[in-house]
Amino acid sequence: MHDQTALLFELFVIFLAAKLLGEIFERLLLPAVLGEILAGALLGPFALGFVHPNDTLPSITEIGAIFVLFHAGLEVSPQGLIRVGRKALLVAVLGIIVPFVLGFGYMHWRGDVVTESIFVGAAMVATSVGITARVLGDLGVLASRTAKIILGAAVFDDILGMLLLALIEGLAHGGGVQWGRLAILAGEASVFALFMIFLGPRIVSRIRPGMARLSTRNAPLIIALAVCMGLSYASAKIGMAAIIGAFFAGMIFAEYSPEWDLLPRVHAITEFLGPFFFFSIGSQLNVRLFRGEVLVVAAVVSLLAVISKVVGCALPLIKEGWSSSLRVGVGMMPRGEVALIVALIGLNSKIVTQATYAVVVFMAAVTTLLAPPLLRYLFRGEAKVADVVRT
Amino acid sequence: MHDQTALLFELFVIFLAAKLLGEIFERLLLPAVLGEILAGALLGPFALGFVHPNDTLPSITEIGAIFVLFHAGLEVSPQGLIRVGRKALLVAVLGIIVPFVLGFGYMHWRGDVVTESIFVGAAMVATSVGITARVLGDLGVLASRTAKIILGAAVFDDILGMLLLALIEGLAHGGGVQWGRLAILAGEASVFALFMIFLGPRIVSRIRPGMARLSTRNAPLIIALAVCMGLSYASAKIGMAAIIGAFFAGMIFAEYSPEWDLLPRVHAITEFLGPFFFFSIGSQLNVRLFRGEVLVVAAVVSLLAVISKVVGCALPLIKEGWSSSLRVGVGMMPRGEVALIVALIGLNSKIVTQATYAVVVFMAAVTTLLAPPLLRYLFRGEAKVADVVRT
């Protein structure tokens, strides 16, 4: 009973602190998610030591991460993705290769071991579609061609990031680079992704008439949740991260999300569980490490993350002019959940040191902080006073 | 990492099994919640031994219970309650006294110790407002005077049940009947309840204009969730059950729930977390105990629970005729979450034996199973083909 009271206290304090700092960040026009992470860093064991979330809350944190990615997947329609086509895919691919090569190259040149360097490179890859979409929505330019390319590319980017994460998970388990195992995992992950993109939505559309006949209230939500947990388990079971399954589970329901009103409902669950995940990311961050060499490495990695993403993503669009290609490049800049999850997996499996973890979190924060003001500046001509839809 | 996979597997299996049996029960026109409990009993350690939810899932179960009660509270408007007035209160009070006296009397006469007898009496008290409301809604008679008295009384009943539960919690901690401590707890609980009913909603209406100015998306939901966790912690801290705080947290937001669209969002969270709680109730039920003496006691307690509630609730309405009073009595019959939580608290604090726990769960199941068909029969003249609103 007293453990129960302690758990309730932690839940309350974590939720309140995360949301309070989120609110403060929003008022400063900064992404709320960074406020939630900061709350974790401040209250966590490395600073005030007020909360030790990893003693009692690991399962809630884990489920929080799953819902953050499930929710992200729900906003990604495979149909829309296939339509946006090759331009976005090209942007995504170059936007992955350039950062990975630069990140890996720099860390390896510094003398880090191969696996740790791969982790840093991988963390520099994935664009956070949520933050970009939010800023473009606030500016009221979501309908522009540039915005469509950014969002399409960010989504491809997420999927490719998921594949890379699958490989990374393999690394974490294997304890080193085992090329045979990596190849098998790459195959598995690709089949998984292709299956989800092309067959998943069809299966959902098949079972759709049957769902209407179910007696359970909210049957579509229930089934989506069951599929989310099932695929999370399945991807953990075959050696990938659980969140990969959650992301694809969201994606195969994306097409029917408006019809079944899934997004606001899953969003409510994410609103509740997500903060525990972001808080936990912060709580594992040793803020005292940010000095001397670590700070230099963090600054260099952040700079490389900015440059590599802008250059990589702008390159395929260079013919369309300086302005368009720069907008796309900057729009692809913010790294978010995926970078942090990569870092966390590395930290938990002891491949990545506390210092490198701090570097990656720093990089994710810098890119996420820089993108919104830069985007506002680059779109200053087109931006309308938007009706900010608060869902 | 492997613990994580095991957790995901349990989450998936528990959710799927609970919802599958819920669906089957719904099709048989039985309450889904009993299907979820049965799933736990079947897969739990006492039967198939497939899942041991208390090893890894206690925090999720706990939060599930909190959301089940938070959601119930959201449907209880203090204003509406004050309006329904004295008749409903009288029904509720007699509907509590008669079952408690009969239940306590029978168990004590059988030779059970005082504390265990009090637990059984208390578990026989609280009407489950959810199941009654659902059946009346399905019949399309929610607007009738009888229905309004039933719902009003069921709500008073819930609140009085919460107060009784607060006393029970005191018993569980104290290890025996300490009248002084009980009196203090009764005072605390009453002040808590009165504060929540009369002042809570006013505080919410005060902060309402400020909420609109917050930058956080879904600010009302976030604040309601924070208050829910805060009050759950507060009531656990002062020695009451956490769910009491959750219930009252729901109640103080009930008035504004339509404006802020809180109910469907909290419902989504409850849809996800609730099944883990009901599954856990079932999983702690030793179905093998249902034979010989335990079965006899279970049958007697169930019979007493039916008779005492019908008689106690019908008595104040006897002047309005046989038909009305019987309808109200039967409408008040189903015991639900609160009975089960009382039993669970008793079991976990080792005041109640496995056998008595089984008796209470049996009683809750019987009263819940009997009420819907009886209500359908008693309302057969008035019932319309209802638009069953599936939210």
PDB file of C-alpha atoms in Angstrom, chain A residues 76 81 86-97 100 121-127 152-168 185-186 189-190 193-194 197 240 244 247-248 251 309 313 332 338 342:
ATOM      1  CA  VAL A  76       1.070   8.903 -41.770  1.00  0.00           C
ATOM      2  CA  LEU A  81       2.937   8.618 -49.145  1.00  0.00           C
ATOM      3  CA  ARG A  86       9.947  10.039 -55.835  1.00  0.00           C
ATOM      4  CA  LYS A  87      10.998  13.610 -55.085  1.00  0.00           C
ATOM      5  CA  ALA A  88      10.202  13.209 -51.382  1.00  0.00           C
ATOM      6  CA  LEU A  89      11.893   9.811 -51.296  1.00  0.00           C
ATOM      7  CA  LEU A  90      15.029  11.287 -52.847  1.00  0.00           C
ATOM      8  CA  VAL A  91      15.047  14.107 -50.292  1.00  0.00           C
ATOM      9  CA  ALA A  92      14.633  11.561 -47.513  1.00  0.00           C
ATOM     10  CA  VAL A  93      17.380   9.228 -48.722  1.00  0.00           C
ATOM     11  CA  LEU A  94      19.980  11.987 -49.200  1.00  0.00           C
ATOM     12  CA  GLY A  95      18.804  13.519 -45.934  1.00  0.00           C
ATOM     13  CA  ILE A  96      19.715  10.252 -44.267  1.00  0.00           C
ATOM     14  CA  ILE A  97      22.958   9.377 -46.009  1.00  0.00           C
ATOM     15  CA  PHE A 100      24.844   9.439 -41.117  1.00  0.00           C
ATOM     16  CA  GLY A 121      25.277   8.593 -36.934  1.00  0.00           C
ATOM     17  CA  ALA A 122      21.925   6.826 -36.662  1.00  0.00           C
ATOM     18  CA  ALA A 123      20.635   9.317 -34.109  1.00  0.00           C
ATOM     19  CA  MET A 124      21.445  12.133 -36.564  1.00  0.00           C
ATOM     20  CA  VAL A 125      19.231  10.589 -39.223  1.00  0.00           C
ATOM     21  CA  ALA A 126      15.566  10.712 -38.352  1.00  0.00           C
ATOM     22  CA  THR A 127      13.531  13.870 -38.842  1.00  0.00           C
ATOM     23  CA  GLY A 152       6.376  13.332 -47.424  1.00  0.00           C
ATOM     24  CA  ALA A 153      10.147  13.234 -47.011  1.00  0.00           C
ATOM     25  CA  ALA A 154       9.878  13.392 -43.214  1.00  0.00           C
ATOM     26  CA  VAL A 155       7.623  10.369 -43.310  1.00  0.00           C
ATOM     27  CA  PHE A 156       9.928   8.371 -45.596  1.00  0.00           C
ATOM     28  CA  ASP A 157      12.646   9.526 -43.274  1.00  0.00           C
ATOM     29  CA  ASP A 158      10.767   8.121 -40.267  1.00  0.00           C
ATOM     30  CA  ILE A 159      10.321   4.787 -42.022  1.00  0.00           C
ATOM     31  CA  LEU A 160      13.971   4.624 -43.080  1.00  0.00           C
ATOM     32  CA  GLY A 161      14.891   5.694 -39.560  1.00  0.00           C
ATOM     33  CA  MET A 162      12.827   2.785 -38.254  1.00  0.00           C
ATOM     34  CA  LEU A 163      14.762   0.406 -40.514  1.00  0.00           C
ATOM     35  CA  LEU A 164      18.041   1.860 -39.286  1.00  0.00           C
ATOM     36  CA  LEU A 165      16.786   1.530 -35.718  1.00  0.00           C
ATOM     37  CA  ALA A 166      16.040  -2.122 -36.385  1.00  0.00           C
ATOM     38  CA  LEU A 167      19.685  -2.561 -37.384  1.00  0.00           C
ATOM     39  CA  ILE A 168      20.799  -0.622 -34.323  1.00  0.00           C
ATOM     40  CA  LEU A 185      17.686  -7.883 -39.749  1.00  0.00           C
ATOM     41  CA  ALA A 186      17.703  -5.434 -42.656  1.00  0.00           C
ATOM     42  CA  ALA A 189      12.773  -4.914 -41.263  1.00  0.00           C
ATOM     43  CA  SER A 190      12.280  -4.173 -44.961  1.00  0.00           C
ATOM     44  CA  ALA A 193       7.846  -2.192 -43.565  1.00  0.00           C
ATOM     45  CA  LEU A 194       6.707  -3.156 -47.072  1.00  0.00           C
ATOM     46  CA  ILE A 197       2.708  -0.101 -46.128  1.00  0.00           C
ATOM     47  CA  MET A 240      13.687  -4.815 -33.476  1.00  0.00           C
ATOM     48  CA  ILE A 244       8.771   0.164 -34.736  1.00  0.00           C
ATOM     49  CA  PHE A 247       4.621   3.101 -35.576  1.00  0.00           C
ATOM     50  CA  PHE A 248       3.549   0.721 -38.339  1.00  0.00           C
ATOM     51  CA  MET A 251       0.242   3.684 -40.145  1.00  0.00           C
ATOM     52  CA  LYS A 309      20.480  17.660 -43.056  1.00  0.00           C
ATOM     53  CA  CYS A 313      17.757  17.525 -48.271  1.00  0.00           C
ATOM     54  CA  MET A 332      13.775  18.463 -42.244  1.00  0.00           C
ATOM     55  CA  VAL A 338      13.658   8.620 -32.886  1.00  0.00           C
ATOM     56  CA  VAL A 342      18.266   5.466 -30.508  1.00  0.00           C
TER      57      VAL A 342
END
